[in-house]
mmCIF file of C-alpha atoms in Angstrom:
data_model
loop_
_atom_site.group_PDB
_atom_site.id
_atom_site.type_symbol
_atom_site.label_atom_id
_atom_site.label_comp_id
_atom_site.label_asym_id
_atom_site.label_seq_id
_atom_site.Cartn_x
_atom_site.Cartn_y
_atom_site.Cartn_z
ATOM 1 C CA MET A 271 6.434 -22.244 12.997
ATOM 2 C CA SER A 272 6.979 -25.970 12.581
ATOM 3 C CA GLY A 273 9.509 -26.748 9.922
ATOM 4 C CA ALA A 274 9.801 -23.055 8.631
ATOM 5 C CA PRO A 275 13.128 -21.790 7.907
ATOM 6 C CA VAL A 276 13.728 -18.391 9.633
ATOM 7 C CA THR A 277 14.957 -15.712 7.210
ATOM 8 C CA GLY A 278 16.815 -13.068 9.179
ATOM 9 C CA GLY A 279 15.860 -9.499 9.373
ATOM 10 C CA ALA A 280 19.085 -8.481 7.622
ATOM 11 C CA ARG A 281 18.022 -10.056 4.261
ATOM 12 C CA THR A 282 15.896 -7.513 2.533
ATOM 13 C CA GLY A 283 15.820 -8.815 -1.016
ATOM 14 C CA TYR A 284 12.322 -8.798 -2.226
ATOM 15 C CA ALA A 285 10.046 -9.553 -5.235
ATOM 16 C CA VAL A 286 6.887 -7.681 -6.297
ATOM 17 C CA VAL A 287 3.962 -9.761 -7.491
ATOM 18 C CA VAL A 288 1.037 -8.007 -9.306
ATOM 19 C CA PRO A 289 -1.990 -9.864 -10.418
ATOM 20 C CA THR A 290 -3.834 -7.968 -13.252
ATOM 21 C CA LEU A 291 -6.589 -7.938 -15.765
ATOM 22 C CA ALA A 292 -4.762 -5.383 -17.749
ATOM 23 C CA ARG A 293 -6.793 -2.595 -16.457
ATOM 24 C CA ARG A 294 -5.982 1.045 -17.314
ATOM 25 C CA THR A 295 -4.844 1.459 -13.627
ATOM 26 C CA LEU A 296 -1.862 -0.936 -14.248
ATOM 27 C CA ALA A 297 0.368 1.693 -15.865
ATOM 28 C CA ASP A 298 -0.008 4.114 -13.029
ATOM 29 C CA CYS A 299 0.700 1.363 -10.614
ATOM 30 C CA LEU A 300 4.015 0.351 -12.401
ATOM 31 C CA ALA A 301 4.954 3.841 -12.950
ATOM 32 C CA ALA A 302 4.767 4.682 -9.232
ATOM 33 C CA LEU A 303 6.774 1.534 -8.401
ATOM 34 C CA ALA A 304 9.492 2.544 -10.904
ATOM 35 C CA ALA A 305 9.608 6.056 -9.474
ATOM 36 C CA ALA A 306 9.934 5.167 -5.921
ATOM 37 C CA THR A 307 13.178 5.771 -4.278
ATOM 38 C CA GLY A 308 15.213 3.048 -2.629
ATOM 39 C CA PRO A 309 16.439 -0.342 -3.593
ATOM 40 C CA GLY A 310 14.309 -1.778 -6.306
ATOM 41 C CA PRO A 311 12.748 -5.277 -6.329
ATOM 42 C CA ASP A 312 14.993 -8.166 -7.280
ATOM 43 C CA GLU A 313 12.155 -9.345 -9.491
ATOM 44 C CA ILE A 314 8.666 -8.248 -10.563
ATOM 45 C CA VAL A 315 6.170 -10.878 -11.531
ATOM 46 C CA LEU A 316 3.272 -9.609 -13.386
ATOM 47 C CA VAL A 317 0.519 -12.223 -13.578
ATOM 48 C CA ASP A 318 -2.001 -11.710 -16.409
ATOM 49 C CA ASP A 319 -5.359 -13.278 -15.176
ATOM 50 C CA ARG A 320 -7.504 -12.327 -18.114
ATOM 51 C CA PRO A 321 -9.727 -15.416 -18.779
ATOM 52 C CA GLU A 322 -9.412 -15.301 -22.510
ATOM 53 C CA PRO A 323 -6.657 -17.679 -23.787
ATOM 54 C CA ASP A 324 -6.016 -15.347 -26.807
ATOM 55 C CA ALA A 325 -6.166 -12.093 -24.753
ATOM 56 C CA ASP A 326 -4.248 -9.336 -26.612
ATOM 57 C CA PRO A 327 -0.605 -9.170 -25.314
ATOM 58 C CA ARG A 328 -0.353 -5.661 -26.591
ATOM 59 C CA ALA A 329 -2.532 -4.461 -23.641
ATOM 60 C CA LEU A 330 0.508 -4.847 -21.426
ATOM 61 C CA GLU A 331 2.930 -3.177 -23.767
ATOM 62 C CA HIS A 332 2.383 0.424 -22.428
ATOM 63 C CA PRO A 333 2.523 -0.586 -18.701
ATOM 64 C CA LEU A 334 5.673 -2.493 -19.174
ATOM 65 C CA THR A 335 7.434 0.524 -20.887
ATOM 66 C CA VAL A 336 6.866 2.636 -17.822
ATOM 67 C CA LEU A 337 9.019 0.309 -15.791
ATOM 68 C CA GLY A 338 12.229 1.704 -17.302
ATOM 69 C CA ASP A 339 15.340 -0.088 -15.947
ATOM 70 C CA LEU A 340 13.047 -2.481 -14.000
ATOM 71 C CA ARG A 341 11.689 -3.915 -17.158
ATOM 72 C CA GLU A 342 14.688 -6.397 -17.451
ATOM 73 C CA ARG A 343 13.782 -7.783 -13.934
ATOM 74 C CA THR A 344 10.201 -8.293 -14.944
ATOM 75 C CA VAL A 345 8.477 -11.463 -16.052
ATOM 76 C CA VAL A 346 4.857 -11.839 -17.346
ATOM 77 C CA LEU A 347 2.841 -15.084 -16.606
ATOM 78 C CA ARG A 348 -0.543 -16.188 -17.375
ATOM 79 C CA SER A 349 -2.998 -17.763 -14.837
ATOM 80 C CA GLY A 350 -6.040 -18.395 -16.965
ATOM 81 C CA GLY A 351 -8.710 -16.203 -15.324
ATOM 82 C CA ARG A 352 -8.923 -18.141 -12.181
ATOM 83 C CA GLY A 353 -9.101 -15.188 -9.834
ATOM 84 C CA PRO A 354 -6.560 -13.135 -7.721
ATOM 85 C CA ALA A 355 -5.719 -16.088 -5.349
ATOM 86 C CA ALA A 356 -4.678 -18.298 -8.243
ATOM 87 C CA ALA A 357 -2.915 -15.445 -9.953
ATOM 88 C CA ARG A 358 -0.807 -14.769 -6.767
ATOM 89 C CA ASN A 359 -0.099 -18.353 -6.331
ATOM 90 C CA THR A 360 1.287 -18.339 -9.869
ATOM 91 C CA GLY A 361 3.511 -15.493 -9.063
ATOM 92 C CA ILE A 362 4.693 -17.042 -5.813
ATOM 93 C CA ARG A 363 5.939 -20.223 -7.686
ATOM 94 C CA ALA A 364 8.166 -17.899 -9.792
ATOM 95 C CA VAL A 365 9.703 -15.959 -6.849
ATOM 96 C CA THR A 366 13.261 -16.715 -5.615
ATOM 97 C CA SER A 367 13.588 -13.637 -3.243
ATOM 98 C CA PRO A 368 13.232 -14.162 0.441
ATOM 99 C CA TRP A 369 10.269 -11.725 0.635
ATOM 100 C CA THR A 370 7.299 -11.354 -1.739
ATOM 101 C CA ALA A 371 5.424 -8.072 -1.726
ATOM 102 C CA PHE A 372 1.931 -8.175 -3.280
ATOM 103 C CA LEU A 373 0.458 -5.093 -4.917
ATOM 104 C CA ASP A 374 -3.042 -4.811 -6.581
ATOM 105 C CA ASP A 375 -2.932 -3.342 -10.186
ATOM 106 C CA ASP A 376 -4.983 -0.237 -9.048
ATOM 107 C CA VAL A 377 -2.772 1.112 -6.312
ATOM 108 C CA GLN A 378 0.104 3.508 -6.447
ATOM 109 C CA VAL A 379 2.973 3.072 -4.029
ATOM 110 C CA GLY A 380 4.390 6.258 -2.296
ATOM 111 C CA PRO A 381 7.399 8.162 -3.502
ATOM 112 C CA HIS A 382 9.737 6.509 -0.915
ATOM 113 C CA TRP A 383 8.091 3.137 -1.018
ATOM 114 C CA CYS A 384 11.149 0.994 -1.778
ATOM 115 C CA ASP A 385 13.279 2.625 0.892
ATOM 116 C CA GLN A 386 10.488 2.278 3.464
ATOM 117 C CA LEU A 387 9.601 -1.441 2.354
ATOM 118 C CA VAL A 388 13.330 -2.397 2.771
ATOM 119 C CA GLN A 389 13.312 -0.729 6.331
ATOM 120 C CA ASP A 390 10.149 -2.545 7.094
ATOM 121 C CA LEU A 391 11.568 -5.826 6.075
ATOM 122 C CA ALA A 392 15.062 -5.146 7.842
ATOM 123 C CA GLU A 393 13.115 -4.404 11.175
ATOM 124 C CA ALA A 394 10.959 -7.577 10.928
ATOM 125 C CA ALA A 395 11.799 -9.943 13.791
ATOM 126 C CA PRO A 396 12.705 -13.556 13.073
ATOM 127 C CA ASP A 397 9.142 -14.591 14.099
ATOM 128 C CA THR A 398 7.414 -11.957 11.850
ATOM 129 C CA GLY A 399 5.983 -13.691 8.791
ATOM 130 C CA ALA A 400 4.476 -10.594 7.099
ATOM 131 C CA VAL A 401 4.526 -6.865 7.235
ATOM 132 C CA GLN A 402 1.472 -4.904 5.973
ATOM 133 C CA GLY A 403 1.586 -1.491 4.271
ATOM 134 C CA VAL A 404 -0.477 1.570 5.193
ATOM 135 C CA ILE A 405 -3.348 2.100 2.632
ATOM 136 C CA ALA A 406 -4.508 5.628 1.969
ATOM 137 C CA VAL A 407 -7.712 6.216 0.077
ATOM 138 C CA PRO A 408 -8.165 9.813 -1.254
ATOM 139 C CA LEU A 409 -11.819 11.003 -1.055
ATOM 140 C CA PRO A 410 -13.508 14.139 -2.380
ATOM 141 C CA GLY A 411 -13.165 17.080 -0.025
ATOM 142 C CA GLU A 412 -15.943 19.078 -1.529
ATOM 143 C CA ARG A 413 -18.767 16.718 -0.690
ATOM 144 C CA ARG A 414 -19.819 13.617 1.360
ATOM 145 C CA PRO A 415 -18.477 10.396 -0.097
ATOM 146 C CA THR A 416 -20.847 8.069 -1.885
ATOM 147 C CA ASP A 417 -21.682 4.494 -0.677
ATOM 148 C CA TRP A 418 -19.033 3.185 -3.127
ATOM 149 C CA GLU A 419 -16.402 5.659 -1.965
ATOM 150 C CA ARG A 420 -17.017 4.869 1.707
ATOM 151 C CA GLY A 421 -16.707 1.217 0.938
ATOM 152 C CA THR A 422 -13.335 1.824 -0.720
ATOM 153 C CA ALA A 423 -12.181 4.136 2.027
ATOM 154 C CA GLY A 424 -12.797 1.061 4.519
ATOM 155 C CA LEU A 425 -9.621 -0.575 2.955
ATOM 156 C CA ALA A 426 -7.558 1.896 5.112
ATOM 157 C CA ARG A 427 -8.799 0.280 8.146
ATOM 158 C CA ALA A 428 -8.789 -3.359 6.778
ATOM 159 C CA GLN A 429 -6.290 -5.946 8.180
ATOM 160 C CA TRP A 430 -3.840 -7.723 5.969
ATOM 161 C CA ILE A 431 -5.197 -6.680 2.633
ATOM 162 C CA THR A 432 -2.962 -7.580 -0.357
ATOM 163 C CA ALA A 433 -3.230 -4.117 -1.826
ATOM 164 C CA ASP A 434 0.174 -3.785 -0.188
ATOM 165 C CA MET A 435 1.360 -6.840 1.814
ATOM 166 C CA ALA A 436 4.757 -8.348 2.110
ATOM 167 C CA TYR A 437 5.284 -11.987 3.223
ATOM 168 C CA ARG A 438 8.314 -14.164 3.778
ATOM 169 C CA THR A 439 8.332 -16.372 0.684
ATOM 170 C CA ASP A 440 9.142 -19.388 2.850
ATOM 171 C CA VAL A 441 6.034 -18.621 5.047
ATOM 172 C CA LEU A 442 3.804 -18.599 1.928
ATOM 173 C CA LYS A 443 5.092 -21.949 0.888
ATOM 174 C CA GLN A 444 4.746 -23.384 4.447
ATOM 175 C CA VAL A 445 0.966 -22.604 4.434
ATOM 176 C CA HIS A 446 0.564 -23.407 0.685
ATOM 177 C CA GLY A 447 -0.152 -19.967 -0.462
ATOM 178 C CA PHE A 448 -3.597 -18.605 -1.252
ATOM 179 C CA ASP A 449 -6.765 -20.853 -1.171
ATOM 180 C CA GLU A 450 -7.994 -20.782 -4.739
ATOM 181 C CA ARG A 451 -11.388 -21.661 -3.636
ATOM 182 C CA PHE A 452 -11.813 -17.888 -3.013
ATOM 183 C CA PRO A 453 -12.444 -16.719 -6.687
ATOM 184 C CA ARG A 454 -12.685 -12.910 -5.881
ATOM 185 C CA ALA A 455 -10.603 -10.241 -4.308
ATOM 186 C CA PHE A 456 -12.554 -10.839 -1.129
ATOM 187 C CA ARG A 457 -11.540 -12.728 2.048
ATOM 188 C CA GLU A 458 -8.615 -14.658 0.266
ATOM 189 C CA ASP A 459 -6.190 -12.194 2.011
ATOM 190 C CA ALA A 460 -7.812 -12.612 5.557
ATOM 191 C CA ASP A 461 -7.744 -16.518 5.170
ATOM 192 C CA LEU A 462 -4.129 -16.473 4.269
ATOM 193 C CA ALA A 463 -3.345 -14.274 7.218
ATOM 194 C CA LEU A 464 -5.256 -16.353 9.552
ATOM 195 C CA ARG A 465 -3.431 -19.481 8.573
ATOM 196 C CA VAL A 466 -0.040 -17.741 8.873
ATOM 197 C CA LEU A 467 -1.025 -16.650 12.373
ATOM 198 C CA ASP A 468 -2.182 -20.147 13.145
ATOM 199 C CA ALA A 469 1.196 -21.381 11.989
ATOM 200 C CA GLY A 470 2.827 -19.344 14.774
ATOM 201 C CA TRP A 471 3.952 -16.336 12.829
ATOM 202 C CA ARG A 472 3.349 -12.664 13.657
ATOM 203 C CA ILE A 473 2.063 -10.021 11.366
ATOM 204 C CA ARG A 474 2.835 -6.391 11.867
ATOM 205 C CA ARG A 475 2.031 -3.007 10.318
ATOM 206 C CA GLY A 476 4.916 -1.152 8.598
ATOM 207 C CA ARG A 477 5.586 2.424 7.694
ATOM 208 C CA ARG A 478 5.405 2.348 3.848
ATOM 209 C CA THR A 479 2.321 4.062 2.457
ATOM 210 C CA THR A 480 0.330 3.154 -0.700
ATOM 211 C CA ARG A 481 -2.476 5.129 -2.336
ATOM 212 C CA HIS A 482 -5.592 3.296 -3.272
ATOM 213 C CA PRO A 483 -7.723 5.577 -5.516
ATOM 214 C CA VAL A 484 -11.509 4.977 -5.836
ATOM 215 C CA ARG A 485 -12.079 3.522 -9.302
ATOM 216 C CA ASP A 486 -15.037 4.038 -11.487
ATOM 217 C CA ALA A 487 -17.925 1.566 -11.012
ATOM 218 C CA SER A 488 -21.370 1.192 -12.161
ATOM 219 C CA ARG A 489 -24.422 1.933 -10.058
ATOM 220 C CA TRP A 490 -24.989 -1.868 -9.441
ATOM 221 C CA VAL A 491 -21.521 -2.535 -8.027
ATOM 222 C CA SER A 492 -22.871 -3.013 -4.421
ATOM 223 C CA LEU A 493 -25.233 -5.688 -5.873
ATOM 224 C CA LYS A 494 -22.423 -7.571 -7.567
ATOM 225 C CA GLN A 495 -20.353 -7.409 -4.353
ATOM 226 C CA GLN A 496 -22.980 -9.671 -2.659
ATOM 227 C CA ARG A 497 -21.263 -12.563 -4.198
ATOM 228 C CA GLY A 498 -18.696 -12.312 -1.400
ATOM 229 C CA ASN A 499 -21.284 -13.696 0.961
ATOM 230 C CA ALA A 500 -20.458 -17.110 -0.386
ATOM 231 C CA ASP A 501 -16.841 -16.487 0.547
ATOM 232 C CA ASP A 502 -18.012 -15.660 4.047
ATOM 233 C CA ALA A 503 -19.485 -19.123 4.151
ATOM 234 C CA LEU A 504 -16.206 -20.634 3.276
ATOM 235 C CA MET A 505 -14.507 -18.526 6.005
ATOM 236 C CA ARG A 506 -16.956 -19.974 8.484
ATOM 237 C CA ARG A 507 -16.104 -23.554 7.542
ATOM 238 C CA LEU A 508 -12.348 -22.936 7.576
ATOM 239 C CA HIS A 509 -11.989 -20.723 10.674
ATOM 240 C CA GLY A 510 -15.110 -21.329 12.681
ATOM 241 C CA PRO A 511 -18.266 -19.193 13.524
ATOM 242 C CA ASP A 512 -16.136 -16.476 15.015
ATOM 243 C CA TRP A 513 -13.897 -16.141 11.981
ATOM 244 C CA TRP A 514 -14.857 -12.392 11.710
ATOM 245 C CA ALA A 515 -13.597 -11.680 15.049
ATOM 246 C CA LYS A 516 -10.356 -13.425 14.443
ATOM 247 C CA ALA A 517 -9.917 -11.497 11.100
ATOM 248 C CA VAL A 518 -10.913 -8.261 12.856
ATOM 249 C CA ALA A 519 -13.715 -7.878 10.168
ATOM 250 C CA PRO A 520 -17.204 -6.328 10.370
ATOM 251 C CA ARG A 521 -19.748 -9.075 11.052
ATOM 252 C CA GLY A 522 -21.900 -7.804 8.189
ATOM 253 C CA ARG A 523 -25.706 -7.737 7.643
ATOM 254 C CA ILE A 524 -26.324 -11.221 6.596
ATOM 255 C CA ARG A 525 -28.745 -11.956 9.334
ATOM 256 C CA ARG A 526 -30.724 -8.858 8.824
ATOM 257 C CA HIS A 527 -30.798 -9.507 5.013
ATOM 258 C CA ALA A 528 -32.115 -12.983 5.655
ATOM 259 C CA ALA A 529 -34.871 -11.523 7.826
ATOM 260 C CA ILE A 530 -35.918 -9.023 5.247
ATOM 261 C CA THR A 531 -35.849 -11.636 2.544
ATOM 262 C CA ALA A 532 -37.981 -14.029 4.518
ATOM 263 C CA ALA A 533 -40.498 -11.228 5.285
ATOM 264 C CA GLY A 534 -40.674 -10.445 1.532
ATOM 265 C CA LEU A 535 -41.204 -14.094 0.593
ATOM 266 C CA ALA A 536 -43.791 -14.655 3.395
ATOM 267 C CA ALA A 537 -45.747 -11.710 2.118
ATOM 268 C CA PHE A 538 -45.759 -13.125 -1.384
ATOM 269 C CA ALA A 539 -46.718 -16.558 -0.199
ATOM 270 C CA LEU A 540 -49.599 -15.343 1.970
ATOM 271 C CA ALA A 541 -50.926 -13.127 -0.770
ATOM 272 C CA VAL A 542 -50.998 -16.085 -3.216
ATOM 273 C CA ALA A 543 -52.684 -18.042 -0.410
ATOM 274 C CA GLY A 544 -55.474 -15.650 -0.136
ATOM 275 C CA ARG A 545 -54.515 -14.182 3.393
ATOM 276 C CA PRO A 546 -54.318 -10.426 2.564
ATOM 277 C CA ARG A 547 -54.094 -9.235 6.179
ATOM 278 C CA ALA A 548 -51.205 -11.504 7.032
ATOM 279 C CA ALA A 549 -49.592 -10.682 3.747
ATOM 280 C CA ALA A 550 -49.879 -6.937 4.577
ATOM 281 C CA VAL A 551 -48.168 -7.540 7.959
ATOM 282 C CA ALA A 552 -45.306 -9.366 6.354
ATOM 283 C CA GLY A 553 -45.167 -6.857 3.643
ATOM 284 C CA LEU A 554 -44.792 -4.044 6.121
ATOM 285 C CA GLY A 555 -41.982 -5.876 7.877
ATOM 286 C CA TRP A 556 -40.135 -6.118 4.521
ATOM 287 C CA ALA A 557 -40.796 -2.450 3.726
ATOM 288 C CA ALA A 558 -39.524 -1.341 7.061
ATOM 289 C CA GLY A 559 -36.458 -3.406 6.971
ATOM 290 C CA THR A 560 -35.664 -2.324 3.410
ATOM 291 C CA ALA A 561 -36.262 1.333 4.277
ATOM 292 C CA LYS A 562 -34.042 1.244 7.290
ATOM 293 C CA PHE A 563 -31.281 -0.344 5.211
ATOM 294 C CA ALA A 564 -31.635 2.175 2.499
ATOM 295 C CA TRP A 565 -31.479 5.164 4.926
ATOM 296 C CA ALA A 566 -28.480 3.727 6.566
ATOM 297 C CA ARG A 567 -26.735 3.942 3.184
ATOM 298 C CA ILE A 568 -28.328 7.283 2.130
ATOM 299 C CA ALA A 569 -27.834 9.347 5.356
ATOM 300 C CA PRO A 570 -23.937 9.531 5.350
ATOM 301 C CA GLY A 571 -23.670 10.183 1.635
ATOM 302 C CA PRO A 572 -24.025 13.283 -0.726
ATOM 303 C CA ARG A 573 -27.843 12.585 -1.024
ATOM 304 C CA THR A 574 -27.844 13.733 -4.712
ATOM 305 C CA ARG A 575 -30.720 12.434 -6.812
ATOM 306 C CA ASP A 576 -28.572 9.906 -8.592
ATOM 307 C CA GLU A 577 -27.068 8.573 -5.323
ATOM 308 C CA VAL A 578 -30.592 8.267 -3.656
ATOM 309 C CA VAL A 579 -32.185 6.474 -6.600
ATOM 310 C CA THR A 580 -29.149 4.004 -6.652
ATOM 311 C CA MET A 581 -29.512 3.405 -2.942
ATOM 312 C CA LEU A 582 -33.147 2.773 -3.152
ATOM 313 C CA ALA A 583 -32.949 0.429 -6.048
ATOM 314 C CA THR A 584 -30.019 -1.601 -4.640
ATOM 315 C CA SER A 585 -31.174 -1.617 -1.149
ATOM 316 C CA ALA A 586 -34.338 -3.525 -2.269
ATOM 317 C CA LEU A 587 -32.175 -5.995 -4.246
ATOM 318 C CA ILE A 588 -29.259 -6.638 -1.875
ATOM 319 C CA PRO A 589 -30.989 -8.640 0.840
ATOM 320 C CA PRO A 590 -32.295 -11.400 -1.491
ATOM 321 C CA ALA A 591 -29.043 -11.373 -3.382
ATOM 322 C CA ALA A 592 -26.974 -11.603 -0.214
ATOM 323 C CA THR A 593 -29.172 -14.445 1.187
ATOM 324 C CA TRP A 594 -28.955 -16.300 -2.101
ATOM 325 C CA HIS A 595 -25.209 -16.108 -2.333
ATOM 326 C CA ARG A 596 -24.759 -17.125 1.292
ATOM 327 C CA LEU A 597 -27.009 -20.265 0.989
ATOM 328 C CA ALA A 598 -25.280 -21.041 -2.263
ATOM 329 C CA GLY A 599 -21.857 -20.835 -0.519
ATOM 330 C CA GLU A 600 -22.955 -22.876 2.495
ATOM 331 C CA TRP A 601 -24.142 -25.638 0.110
ATOM 332 C CA ARG A 602 -20.931 -25.360 -2.213
ATOM 333 C CA HIS A 603 -18.468 -25.547 0.723
ATOM 334 C CA ARG A 604 -20.480 -27.910 3.045
ATOM 335 C CA HIS A 605 -17.715 -30.463 3.064
ATOM 336 C CA ALA A 606 -14.756 -28.133 3.474
ATOM 337 C CA PRO A 607 -12.827 -29.169 6.563
ATOM 338 C CA ALA A 608 -11.459 -26.593 8.955
ATOM 339 C CA TRP A 609 -7.966 -25.219 8.253
ATOM 340 C CA ARG A 610 -6.566 -26.717 11.432
ATOM 341 C CA GLU A 611 -7.831 -30.147 10.464
ATOM 342 C CA VAL A 612 -6.000 -29.976 7.153
ATOM 343 C CA ALA A 613 -2.829 -28.570 8.842
ATOM 344 C CA ALA A 614 -2.727 -31.218 11.482
#
């Protein structure tokens, strides 16, 4: 904790920072915060991260009205559409409270969240740099969850996610906040937590609970998520090849995706080269790998016609998309030094 001023557990003043794209969920997020019992935040920093420079400010009018008395403690800042990491850094720079609690704009804090947060912060030992909230993801009870719903439910088991995460403000400044090279809501929270742990602080789980509903998404959402493989490449550069173990994160399927993609490319190349038997063997390898991947996603789900069609289509497209984004990330971040080299 070199050079970090220690804020005692008795000081429980806190700010809330919410990055937003002015989604419809924001009003519910702020309404839940305003309704929660207990000492309210000293300040609320709402960071509008819509990329359009002339984005309609009226989109935030209704969400702000639900804050009630907290409205006078709220400021709205713009971050220019640079992603949630940059938006949170914009919020951090405006915070004067000893603790900064991050919420996503699609969550709803529990009815006693403010009381529980203050208790979490008061119980934090001097060497505790952050206290994580408990995330609850409601799932349908009348059927098996879809692939998208299961993915969202995984947030309840994830470490250090900023859906509800409180850091000492001094600690955030010590490690220079979020790394803005992470442009998505993916891995930027794990990277920050690993840097905080490397700096000698502890992170513990608190008692407060926040609800994270499953938002609507298109059937191609899993394909879009493959962009996160580029962020995994950056994590590897920053925290080493075992970063996923340090971050208590699933290792993922990138090796299997690469093998399936290689088989598909080999089948195509061999067919063009006039080697049909070898092309057929490679094609069978591609088909078997794709089928196994699709079944792994279909089996635990509701197995409706729409879900099965979506899983079949995306399971054929995900391996090459994941491989492409991973290779692009490795190239883009090839000169990124390890975090410890930068911090030394």
